Tab-separated table of C-alpha atoms in Angstrom:
chain	number	residue	atom	x	y	z
R	1	MET	CA	-96.505	0.284	20.426
R	2	GLU	CA	-94.316	-2.735	19.332
R	3	LEU	CA	-95.576	-5.030	16.530
R	4	GLY	CA	-96.246	-8.534	17.574
R	5	LYS	CA	-96.863	-7.495	21.278
R	6	GLU	CA	-100.099	-8.837	22.696
R	7	VAL	CA	-102.551	-6.564	24.340
R	8	LYS	CA	-104.813	-8.003	26.917
R	9	MET	CA	-108.108	-6.660	28.187
R	10	GLY	CA	-107.508	-4.259	31.115
R	11	ASP	CA	-103.963	-3.440	30.048
R	12	THR	CA	-103.348	0.200	29.346
R	13	VAL	CA	-101.587	0.923	26.175
R	14	GLU	CA	-99.162	3.919	26.110
R	15	GLU	CA	-98.076	4.973	22.760
R	16	GLU	CA	-94.668	6.313	22.313
R	17	PRO	CA	-94.370	9.890	21.233
R	18	ASN	CA	-93.422	10.302	17.599
R	19	PHE	CA	-91.083	13.186	16.968
R	20	SER	CA	-90.780	14.264	13.378
R	21	GLU	CA	-87.367	15.624	14.115
R	22	ASP	CA	-84.895	14.244	16.508
R	23	PRO	CA	-83.882	16.397	19.414
R	24	PRO	CA	-80.407	17.897	19.021
R	25	ASN	CA	-77.642	15.656	20.448
R	26	PRO	CA	-75.379	17.404	22.831
R	27	ASN	CA	-72.587	14.848	22.296
R	28	PRO	CA	-71.372	14.552	18.641
R	29	GLU	CA	-69.029	11.638	19.465
R	30	SER	CA	-71.931	9.488	20.425
R	31	GLU	CA	-73.511	10.367	17.128
R	32	SER	CA	-70.653	9.025	15.182
R	33	GLU	CA	-70.470	5.880	17.348
R	34	THR	CA	-74.210	5.336	16.541
R	35	LEU	CA	-73.503	5.744	12.803
R	36	ILE	CA	-70.673	3.241	13.080
R	37	PHE	CA	-72.977	0.884	15.024
R	38	ASN	CA	-75.668	1.260	12.460
R	39	ASN	CA	-73.095	0.612	9.586
R	40	ASN	CA	-71.934	-2.555	11.514
R	41	ASN	CA	-75.543	-3.642	11.770
R	42	ASN	CA	-76.087	-2.975	8.072
R	43	HIS	CA	-72.953	-4.978	7.187
R	44	ARG	CA	-74.224	-7.798	9.321
R	45	GLU	CA	-77.615	-7.735	7.728
R	46	LEU	CA	-75.952	-7.607	4.295
R	47	LEU	CA	-73.670	-10.573	5.088
R	48	LYS	CA	-76.686	-12.559	6.404
R	49	ALA	CA	-78.554	-11.822	3.217
R	50	ILE	CA	-75.505	-12.882	1.153
R	51	GLU	CA	-75.337	-16.089	3.249
R	52	VAL	CA	-78.986	-16.803	2.596
R	53	VAL	CA	-78.492	-16.191	-1.171
R	54	GLU	CA	-75.455	-18.443	-1.229
R	55	ARG	CA	-77.278	-21.262	0.568
R	56	ASP	CA	-80.310	-21.002	-1.781
R	57	SER	CA	-77.941	-20.852	-4.866
R	58	PHE	CA	-76.185	-23.982	-3.509
R	59	ALA	CA	-79.456	-25.749	-3.053
R	60	ILE	CA	-80.586	-24.807	-6.569
R	61	ALA	CA	-77.200	-25.932	-8.099
R	62	GLN	CA	-77.653	-29.377	-6.225
R	63	SER	CA	-81.227	-29.600	-7.643
R	64	PHE	CA	-80.001	-28.932	-11.177
R	65	THR	CA	-77.171	-31.350	-10.715
R	66	SER	CA	-79.718	-34.027	-9.669
R	67	VAL	CA	-82.006	-33.214	-12.597
R	68	PHE	CA	-79.147	-33.482	-15.063
R	69	ALA	CA	-77.816	-36.613	-13.589
R	70	SER	CA	-81.194	-38.062	-13.871
R	71	LEU	CA	-81.493	-36.971	-17.516
R	72	ARG	CA	-78.178	-38.389	-18.319
R	73	LEU	CA	-79.182	-41.747	-16.787
R	74	SER	CA	-82.489	-41.766	-18.682
R	75	LEU	CA	-80.734	-40.887	-21.968
R	76	SER	CA	-78.109	-43.610	-21.406
R	77	GLN	CA	-80.847	-46.266	-20.683
R	78	SER	CA	-82.722	-45.003	-23.843
R	79	THR	CA	-79.508	-45.253	-25.848
R	80	ASP	CA	-78.742	-48.687	-24.522
R	81	THR	CA	-82.271	-49.826	-25.334
R	82	SER	CA	-82.048	-48.457	-28.755
R	83	LEU	CA	-78.686	-50.084	-29.431
R	84	HIS	CA	-80.147	-53.325	-28.076
R	85	HIS	CA	-83.104	-53.006	-30.454
R	86	ILE	CA	-80.826	-52.204	-33.436
R	87	GLN	CA	-78.672	-55.290	-32.613
R	88	CYS	CA	-81.756	-57.489	-32.419
R	89	PHE	CA	-82.991	-56.036	-35.735
R	90	THR	CA	-79.511	-56.614	-37.241
R	91	ASP	CA	-79.580	-60.251	-36.054
R	92	ALA	CA	-83.121	-60.836	-37.178
R	93	ALA	CA	-82.412	-59.261	-40.524
R	94	GLY	CA	-79.244	-61.538	-40.952
R	95	HIS	CA	-81.288	-64.672	-40.026
R	96	LEU	CA	-83.998	-63.753	-42.511
R	97	GLN	CA	-81.336	-63.081	-45.218
R	98	GLU	CA	-79.879	-66.580	-44.579
R	99	SER	CA	-83.307	-68.135	-44.719
R	100	VAL	CA	-84.253	-66.321	-47.949
R	101	LEU	CA	-80.976	-67.419	-49.557
R	102	ASP	CA	-81.509	-71.041	-48.462
R	103	ALA	CA	-85.109	-70.944	-49.787
R	104	ALA	CA	-83.988	-69.393	-53.074
R	105	THR	CA	-81.197	-72.114	-53.396
R	106	LYS	CA	-83.764	-74.931	-52.664
R	107	GLY	CA	-86.231	-73.236	-55.217
R	108	ASN	CA	-83.516	-73.206	-57.907
R	109	ARG	CA	-82.794	-76.937	-57.271
R	110	TYR	CA	-86.589	-77.713	-57.521
R	111	ILE	CA	-86.915	-75.826	-60.839
R	112	ASN	CA	-83.769	-77.537	-62.181
R	113	SER	CA	-85.257	-80.973	-61.139
R	114	CYS	CA	-88.633	-80.039	-62.805
R	115	LEU	CA	-86.698	-79.156	-66.049
R	116	LYS	CA	-84.841	-82.498	-66.008
R	117	LEU	CA	-87.916	-84.389	-65.356
R	118	ASN	CA	-89.609	-82.579	-68.336
R	119	GLU	CA	-86.765	-83.694	-70.613
R	120	GLU	CA	-87.052	-87.254	-69.488
R	121	MET	CA	-90.801	-87.145	-69.957
R	122	LYS	CA	-90.275	-86.148	-73.562
R	123	SER	CA	-88.288	-89.402	-74.123
R	124	ILE	CA	-91.028	-91.299	-72.298
R	125	ASP	CA	-93.648	-89.760	-74.615
R	126	SER	CA	-92.065	-91.443	-77.633
R	127	LEU	CA	-91.962	-94.715	-75.651
R	128	ALA	CA	-95.560	-94.239	-74.685
R	129	SER	CA	-96.599	-93.706	-78.339
R	130	GLN	CA	-94.879	-96.945	-79.244
R	131	LEU	CA	-96.460	-98.874	-76.531
R	132	TYR	CA	-99.973	-97.553	-77.019
R	133	PRO	CA	-100.882	-99.975	-79.856
R	134	ILE	CA	-99.730	-102.859	-77.717
R	135	THR	CA	-101.980	-101.744	-74.866
R	136	LEU	CA	-104.955	-101.669	-77.270
R	137	LEU	CA	-104.322	-105.238	-78.292
R	138	ILE	CA	-104.017	-106.466	-74.674
R	139	ALA	CA	-107.145	-104.603	-73.664
R	140	ASN	CA	-109.260	-106.428	-76.290
C-alpha cells in the first residue's frame, strides 16, 4: 500500500506481496542498467541536496551581511554622536575657560582698586584727624 493514498469506505485494499529476497533476474544486462539508473537517481538527489544547501548558505550569508551592515551603521552613528558630544564638550570647556580667565582678570582689577582705595584712605585718615577738632567747634 502506498503512503499518502486515501482509502475510502467500500474500497478493497490489496497489499503488495513482500519478498525477503528478490527473485533471480534472468537478464543480467537489465540489472546493470538498473544500477546505472539508480546511480543516476542518487546523483540527481545528491545534486538537489547540494543545491538546497547552497541556496540556504547563500540566504544565511545575505542575512549575516545585512546584520553586519546594520551593526556598522549603528556603530558609525554612535561614533558620530560621540564625536559630536566630544566637540560640544570641548567648545563648552573652551568657553568656560575664557569666562573664568575673564572673571579672574576682573577680580584682580577689583582687588587692586581696593588696595589703592585703602592707601588713599590712609591719607584721608590724617586729614580727618585734623578736621575733627573743627567739626567739634562747629557743632557747638
